[in-house]
Short mmCIF file of C-alpha atoms and ligand atoms in Angstrom, two decimals:
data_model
loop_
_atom_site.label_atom_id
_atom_site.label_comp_id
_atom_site.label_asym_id
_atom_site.label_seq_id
_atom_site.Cartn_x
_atom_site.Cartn_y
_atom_site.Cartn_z
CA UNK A 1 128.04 69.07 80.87
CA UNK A 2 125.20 71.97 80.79
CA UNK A 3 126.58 74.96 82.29
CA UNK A 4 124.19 78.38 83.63
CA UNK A 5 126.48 81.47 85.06
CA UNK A 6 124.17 84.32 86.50
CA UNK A 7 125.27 87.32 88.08
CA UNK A 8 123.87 88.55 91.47
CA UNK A 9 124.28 92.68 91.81
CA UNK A 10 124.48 94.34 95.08
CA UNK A 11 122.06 97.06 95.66
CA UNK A 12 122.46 100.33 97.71
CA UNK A 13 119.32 102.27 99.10
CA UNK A 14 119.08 105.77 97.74
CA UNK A 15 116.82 106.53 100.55
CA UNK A 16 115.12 104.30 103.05
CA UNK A 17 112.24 105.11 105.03
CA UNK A 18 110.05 102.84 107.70
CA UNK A 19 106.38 103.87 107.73
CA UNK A 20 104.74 101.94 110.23
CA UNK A 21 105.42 98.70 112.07
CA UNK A 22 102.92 95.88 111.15
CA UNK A 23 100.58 93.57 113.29
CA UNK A 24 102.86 90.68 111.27
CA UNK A 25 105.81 92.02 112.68
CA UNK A 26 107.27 93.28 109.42
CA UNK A 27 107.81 96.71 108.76
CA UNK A 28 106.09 99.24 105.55
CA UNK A 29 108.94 100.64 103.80
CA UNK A 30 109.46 103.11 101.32
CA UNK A 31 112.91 102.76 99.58
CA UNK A 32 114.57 103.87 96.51
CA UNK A 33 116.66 100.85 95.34
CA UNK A 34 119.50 101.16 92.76
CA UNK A 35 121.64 98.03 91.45
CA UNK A 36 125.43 98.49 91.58
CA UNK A 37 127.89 96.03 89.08
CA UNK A 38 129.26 94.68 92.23
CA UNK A 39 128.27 91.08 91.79
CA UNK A 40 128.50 87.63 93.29
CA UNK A 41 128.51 85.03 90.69
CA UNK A 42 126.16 82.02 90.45
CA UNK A 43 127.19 78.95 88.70
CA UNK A 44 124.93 75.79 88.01
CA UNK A 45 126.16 72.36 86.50
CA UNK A 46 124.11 69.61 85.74
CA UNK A 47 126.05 66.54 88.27
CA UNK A 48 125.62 63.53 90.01
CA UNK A 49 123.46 64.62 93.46
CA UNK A 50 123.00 68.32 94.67
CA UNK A 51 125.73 69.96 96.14
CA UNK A 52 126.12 74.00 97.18
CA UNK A 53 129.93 75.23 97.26
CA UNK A 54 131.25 78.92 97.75
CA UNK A 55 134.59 80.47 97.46
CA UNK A 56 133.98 83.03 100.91
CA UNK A 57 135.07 80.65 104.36
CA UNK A 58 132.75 82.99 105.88
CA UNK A 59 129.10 82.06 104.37
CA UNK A 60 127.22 78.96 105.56
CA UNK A 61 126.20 77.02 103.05
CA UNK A 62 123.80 74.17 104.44
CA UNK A 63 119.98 74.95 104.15
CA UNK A 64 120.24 78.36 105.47
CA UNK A 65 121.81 79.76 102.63
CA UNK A 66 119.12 81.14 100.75
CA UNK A 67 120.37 79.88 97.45
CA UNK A 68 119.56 76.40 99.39
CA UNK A 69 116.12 77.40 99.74
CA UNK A 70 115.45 78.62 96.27
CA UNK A 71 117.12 75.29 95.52
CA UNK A 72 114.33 73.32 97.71
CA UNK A 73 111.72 75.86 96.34
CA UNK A 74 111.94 75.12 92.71
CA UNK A 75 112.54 71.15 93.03
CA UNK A 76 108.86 70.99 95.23
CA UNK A 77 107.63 72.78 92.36
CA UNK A 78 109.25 70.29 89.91
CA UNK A 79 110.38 67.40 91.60
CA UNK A 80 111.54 65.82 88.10
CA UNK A 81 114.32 67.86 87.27
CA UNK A 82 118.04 66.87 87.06
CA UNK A 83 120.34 66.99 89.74
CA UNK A 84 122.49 70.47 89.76
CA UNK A 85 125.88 71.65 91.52
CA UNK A 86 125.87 75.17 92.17
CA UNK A 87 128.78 77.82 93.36
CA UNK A 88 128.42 80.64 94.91
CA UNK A 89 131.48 83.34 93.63
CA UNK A 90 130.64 85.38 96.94
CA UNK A 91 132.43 89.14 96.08
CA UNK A 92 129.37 90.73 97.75
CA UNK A 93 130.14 92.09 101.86
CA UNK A 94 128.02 89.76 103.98
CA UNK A 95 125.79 91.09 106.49
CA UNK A 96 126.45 94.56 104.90
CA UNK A 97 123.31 95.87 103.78
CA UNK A 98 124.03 95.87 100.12
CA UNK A 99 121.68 92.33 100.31
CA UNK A 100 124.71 89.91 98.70
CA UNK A 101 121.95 86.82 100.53
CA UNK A 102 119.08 88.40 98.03
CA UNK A 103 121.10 89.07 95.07
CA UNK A 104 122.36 85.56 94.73
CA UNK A 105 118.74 84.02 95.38
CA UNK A 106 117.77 86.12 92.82
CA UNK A 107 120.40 84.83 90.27
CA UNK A 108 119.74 81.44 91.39
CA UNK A 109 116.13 81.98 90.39
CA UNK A 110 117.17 82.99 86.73
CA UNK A 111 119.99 80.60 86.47
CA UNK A 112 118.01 77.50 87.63
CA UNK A 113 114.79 78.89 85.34
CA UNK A 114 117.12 78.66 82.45
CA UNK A 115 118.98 75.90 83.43
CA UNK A 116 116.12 73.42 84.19
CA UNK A 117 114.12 75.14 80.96
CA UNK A 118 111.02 75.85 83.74
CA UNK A 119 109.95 79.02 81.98
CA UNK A 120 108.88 81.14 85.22
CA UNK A 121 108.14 84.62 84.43
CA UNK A 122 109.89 87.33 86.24
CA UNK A 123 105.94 88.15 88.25
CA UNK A 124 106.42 84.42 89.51
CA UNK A 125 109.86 84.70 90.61
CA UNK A 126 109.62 87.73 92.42
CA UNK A 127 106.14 85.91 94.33
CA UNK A 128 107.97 82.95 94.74
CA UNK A 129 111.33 85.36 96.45
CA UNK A 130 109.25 87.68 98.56
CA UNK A 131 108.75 84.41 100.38
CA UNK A 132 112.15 83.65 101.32
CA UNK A 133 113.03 87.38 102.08
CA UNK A 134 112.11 90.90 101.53
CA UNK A 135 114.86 92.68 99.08
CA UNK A 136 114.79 89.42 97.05
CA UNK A 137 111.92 90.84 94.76
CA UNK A 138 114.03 93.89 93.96
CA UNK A 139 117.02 91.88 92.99
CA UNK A 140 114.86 89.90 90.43
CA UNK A 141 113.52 93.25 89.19
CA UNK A 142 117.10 95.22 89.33
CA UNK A 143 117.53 98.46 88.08
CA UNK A 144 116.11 102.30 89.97
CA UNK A 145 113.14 100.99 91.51
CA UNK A 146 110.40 102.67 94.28
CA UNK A 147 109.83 99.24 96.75
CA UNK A 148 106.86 99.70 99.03
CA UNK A 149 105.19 97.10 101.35
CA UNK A 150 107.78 95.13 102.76
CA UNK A 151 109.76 95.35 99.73
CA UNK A 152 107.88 93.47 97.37
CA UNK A 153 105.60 96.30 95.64
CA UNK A 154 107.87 97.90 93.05
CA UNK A 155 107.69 100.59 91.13
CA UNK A 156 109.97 100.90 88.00
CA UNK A 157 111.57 104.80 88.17
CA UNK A 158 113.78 106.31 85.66
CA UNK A 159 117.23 104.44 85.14
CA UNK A 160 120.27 105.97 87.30
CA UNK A 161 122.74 104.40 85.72
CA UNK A 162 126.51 104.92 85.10
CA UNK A 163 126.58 107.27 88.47
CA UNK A 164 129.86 106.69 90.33
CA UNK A 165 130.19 104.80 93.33
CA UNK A 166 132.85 104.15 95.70
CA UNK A 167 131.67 101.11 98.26
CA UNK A 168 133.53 100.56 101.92
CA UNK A 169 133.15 98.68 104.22
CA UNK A 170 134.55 98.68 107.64
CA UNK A 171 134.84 94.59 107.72
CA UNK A 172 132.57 93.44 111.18
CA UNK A 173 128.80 92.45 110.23
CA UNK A 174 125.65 94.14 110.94
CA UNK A 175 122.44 91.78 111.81
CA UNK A 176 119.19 93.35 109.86
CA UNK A 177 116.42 91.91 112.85
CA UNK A 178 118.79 93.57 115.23
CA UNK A 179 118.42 97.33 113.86
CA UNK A 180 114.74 96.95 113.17
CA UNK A 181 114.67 95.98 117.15
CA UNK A 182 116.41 98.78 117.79
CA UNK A 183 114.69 101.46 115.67
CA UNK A 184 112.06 103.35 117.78
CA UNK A 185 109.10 104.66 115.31
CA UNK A 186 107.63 106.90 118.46
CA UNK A 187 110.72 108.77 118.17
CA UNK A 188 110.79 111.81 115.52
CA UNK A 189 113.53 110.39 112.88
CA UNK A 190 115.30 112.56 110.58
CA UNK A 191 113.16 111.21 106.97
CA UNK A 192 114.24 111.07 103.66
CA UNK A 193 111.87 113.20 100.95
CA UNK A 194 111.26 110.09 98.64
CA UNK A 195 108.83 111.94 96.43
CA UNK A 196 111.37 114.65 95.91
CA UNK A 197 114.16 111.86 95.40
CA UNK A 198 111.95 110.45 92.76
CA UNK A 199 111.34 113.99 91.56
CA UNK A 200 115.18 114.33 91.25
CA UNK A 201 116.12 111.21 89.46
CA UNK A 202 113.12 111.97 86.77
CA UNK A 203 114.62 115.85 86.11
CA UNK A 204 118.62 114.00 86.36
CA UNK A 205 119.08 116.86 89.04
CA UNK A 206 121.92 115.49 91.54
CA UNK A 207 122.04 118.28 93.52
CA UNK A 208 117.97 118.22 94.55
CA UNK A 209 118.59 114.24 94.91
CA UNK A 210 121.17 114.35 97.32
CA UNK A 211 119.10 116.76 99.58
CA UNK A 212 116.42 114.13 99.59
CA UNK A 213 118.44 111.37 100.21
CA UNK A 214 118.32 109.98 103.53
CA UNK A 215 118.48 106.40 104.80
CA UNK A 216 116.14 105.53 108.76
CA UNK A 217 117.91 102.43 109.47
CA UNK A 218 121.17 104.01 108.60
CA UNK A 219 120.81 106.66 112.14
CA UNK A 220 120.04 103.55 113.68
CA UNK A 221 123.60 101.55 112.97
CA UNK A 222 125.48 104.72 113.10
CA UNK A 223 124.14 105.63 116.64
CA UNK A 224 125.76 101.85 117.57
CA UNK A 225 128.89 102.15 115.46
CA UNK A 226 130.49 106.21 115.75
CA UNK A 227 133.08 105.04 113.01
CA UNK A 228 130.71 105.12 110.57
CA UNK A 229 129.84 108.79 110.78
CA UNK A 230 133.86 109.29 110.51
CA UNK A 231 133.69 107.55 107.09
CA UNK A 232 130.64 109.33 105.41
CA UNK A 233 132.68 112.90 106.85
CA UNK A 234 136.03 111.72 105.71
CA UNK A 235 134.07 110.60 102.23
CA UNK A 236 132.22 114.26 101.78
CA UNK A 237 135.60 115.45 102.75
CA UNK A 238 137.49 113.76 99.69
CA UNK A 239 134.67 114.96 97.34
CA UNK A 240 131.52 112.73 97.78
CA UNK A 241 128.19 114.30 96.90
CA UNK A 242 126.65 111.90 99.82
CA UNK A 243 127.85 109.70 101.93
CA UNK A 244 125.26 107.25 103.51
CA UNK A 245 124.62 103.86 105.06
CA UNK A 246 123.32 100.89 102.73
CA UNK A 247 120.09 99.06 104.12
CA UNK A 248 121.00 98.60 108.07
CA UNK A 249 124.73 98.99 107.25
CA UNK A 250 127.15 98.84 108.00
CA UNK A 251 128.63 99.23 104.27
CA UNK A 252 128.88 103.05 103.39
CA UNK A 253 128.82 104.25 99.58
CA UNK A 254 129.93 107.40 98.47
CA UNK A 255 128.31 109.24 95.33
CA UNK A 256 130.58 111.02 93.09
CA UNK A 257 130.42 112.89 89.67
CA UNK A 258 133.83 113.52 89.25
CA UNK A 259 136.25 110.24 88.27
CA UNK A 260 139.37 112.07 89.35
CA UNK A 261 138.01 112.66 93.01
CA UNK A 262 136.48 109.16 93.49
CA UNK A 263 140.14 107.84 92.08
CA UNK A 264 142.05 109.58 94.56
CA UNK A 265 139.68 109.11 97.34
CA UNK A 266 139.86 105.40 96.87
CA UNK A 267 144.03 105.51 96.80
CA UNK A 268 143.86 107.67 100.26
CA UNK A 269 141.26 105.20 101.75
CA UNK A 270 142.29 101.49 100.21
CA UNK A 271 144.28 100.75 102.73
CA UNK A 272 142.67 101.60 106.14
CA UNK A 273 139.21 99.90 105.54
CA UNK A 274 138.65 96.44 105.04
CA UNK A 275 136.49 96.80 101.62
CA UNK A 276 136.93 99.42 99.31
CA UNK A 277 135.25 99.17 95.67
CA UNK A 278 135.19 101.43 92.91
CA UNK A 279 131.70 100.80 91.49
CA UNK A 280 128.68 101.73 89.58
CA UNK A 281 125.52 101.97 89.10
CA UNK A 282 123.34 100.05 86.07
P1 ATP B 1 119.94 92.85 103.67
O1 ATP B 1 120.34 94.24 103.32
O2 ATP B 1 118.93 92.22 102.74
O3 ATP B 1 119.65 92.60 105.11
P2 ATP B 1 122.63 92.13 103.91
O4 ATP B 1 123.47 92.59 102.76
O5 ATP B 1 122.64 92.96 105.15
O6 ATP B 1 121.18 91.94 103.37
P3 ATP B 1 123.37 89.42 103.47
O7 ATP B 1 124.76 89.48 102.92
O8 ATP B 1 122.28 89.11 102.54
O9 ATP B 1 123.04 90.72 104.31
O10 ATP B 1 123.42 88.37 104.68
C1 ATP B 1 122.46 88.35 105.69
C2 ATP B 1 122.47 86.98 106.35
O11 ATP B 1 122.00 86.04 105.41
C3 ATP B 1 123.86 86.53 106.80
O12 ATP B 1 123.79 86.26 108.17
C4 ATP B 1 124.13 85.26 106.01
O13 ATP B 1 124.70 84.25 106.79
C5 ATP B 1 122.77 84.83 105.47
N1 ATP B 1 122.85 84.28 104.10
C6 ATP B 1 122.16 83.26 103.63
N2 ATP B 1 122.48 82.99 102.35
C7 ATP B 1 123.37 83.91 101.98
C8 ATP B 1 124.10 84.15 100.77
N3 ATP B 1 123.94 83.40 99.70
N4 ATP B 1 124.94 85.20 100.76
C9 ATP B 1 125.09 85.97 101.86
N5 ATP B 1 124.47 85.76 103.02
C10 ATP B 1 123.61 84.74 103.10
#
């Protein structure tokens, strides 16, 4: 029996900024995006009818799960193709702002593309994701990446790859549609310097990058949960370069450039949050 294995990466913001609400109701963002090698795995099997299983209790997986819908999207577009079973290795944080729902949408795109020979480009995937949800076209696109619009203009930057990452999160979920609700744009934010950011990654200068880093949403999920500014200290304590929220939270990575610190950080911390990953970036 045919058998398609995909990875889905996480992603961390390097900064995250929201320009303007929009008469649509979405917002214009500017975000630096960066893929990390923590992955979910998707699996597709040719089988007897359609059937979507998981290994997490904790993700639905009727036609809400957006690996459903991507399902549903590509059989309208090609109602003729053979019947699939597909699993969802879920090692991704849900709800945690490292977009684990876009990441595997995105590796259900390229799995089912090879799997079902449809020959989509990577342009048509990413039109045909930015449909079902905003960070979807950067996980097609993976990599350092500028995302403008709602997410779906993207801008290839120089690669920041093999930077050490140490990923925690405190184990309770954090709804996306609830921060933007809460996020004021009258009120004078704290912003990230994206330009200078890009400016950084381009001259490989950490220290001007982590000036420039800075994540909107992030204020807004810490001024709700205090424990997360505890973390990102306690993580600068132990040696981080940064410390910041991912997307709307409430996952926290920690930049390092120094193995040794980001080992012992992760023995001191292991044990008193739920998540704790050693990771990087690719
Ligand atoms: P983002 O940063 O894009 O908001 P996130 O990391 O905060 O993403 P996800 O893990 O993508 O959040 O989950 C957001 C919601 O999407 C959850 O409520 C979850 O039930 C739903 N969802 C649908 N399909 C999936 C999937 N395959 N994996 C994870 N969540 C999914």
């Amino acid at each position: 029996m045919k058998k398609t294995q995909k990875r889905a990466y996480a992603k961390i913001n390097l900064t995250l900024d929201v320009l303007r609400k929009r008469d649509d109701g979405y917002h214009d963002m500017a975000m630096i995006m960066q893929s990390i090698n923590l992955c979910d795995r998707i699996t597709v099997e040719d089988s007897e009818k359609f059937e979507l299983t998981t290994s997490s209790s904790k993700l639905p997986i009727g036609e809400d799960n957006l690996v459903y819908k991507v399902y549903n999207q590509l059989k309208m577009l090609k109602p003729e193709v053979k019947p699939v079973s597909i699993n969802i290795e879920k090692n991704i944080p849900i709800a945690a702002g490292l977009a684990g729902g876009s990441a595997d949408a995105a590796a259900t795109y390229e799995a089912l593309n090879e799997h079902w020979n449809l020959g989509l480009s990577i342009e048509k995937m990413i039109s045909l994701g930015v449909k079902l949800g905003a960070d979807i076209p950067f996980c097609i696109f993976k990599g350092t990446a500028l995302a403008e619009g709602i997410g779906e203009k993207l801008t290839r930057l120089k690669s920041f790859k093999d930077h050490l990452i140490l990923v925690v999160n405190p184990g309770y979920a954090v709804s996306t549609p609830s921060v933007f609700k809460l996020l004021d744009l009258k009120v004078n934010h704290t912003k990230p310097d994206t330009r200078a950011a890009m400016k950084a990654i381009e001259d490989g200068d950490l220290e001007k990058l982590v000036k420039s880093m800075h994540n909107v949403l992030g204020d807004v999920t810490e001024s709700e949960h205090k424990d997360l500014r505890v973390l990102m200290d306690l993580l600068e304590s132990k040696g981080a370069l940064k410390a910041m929220i991912s997307g709307s939270g409430p996952t926290v990575f920690a930049l390092f450039d120094d193995e040794d610190k980001l080992e012992s950080c992760y023995r001191d911390i292991k044990d008193e949050y739920a998540t704790v990953i050693k990771s990087k970036t690719i």
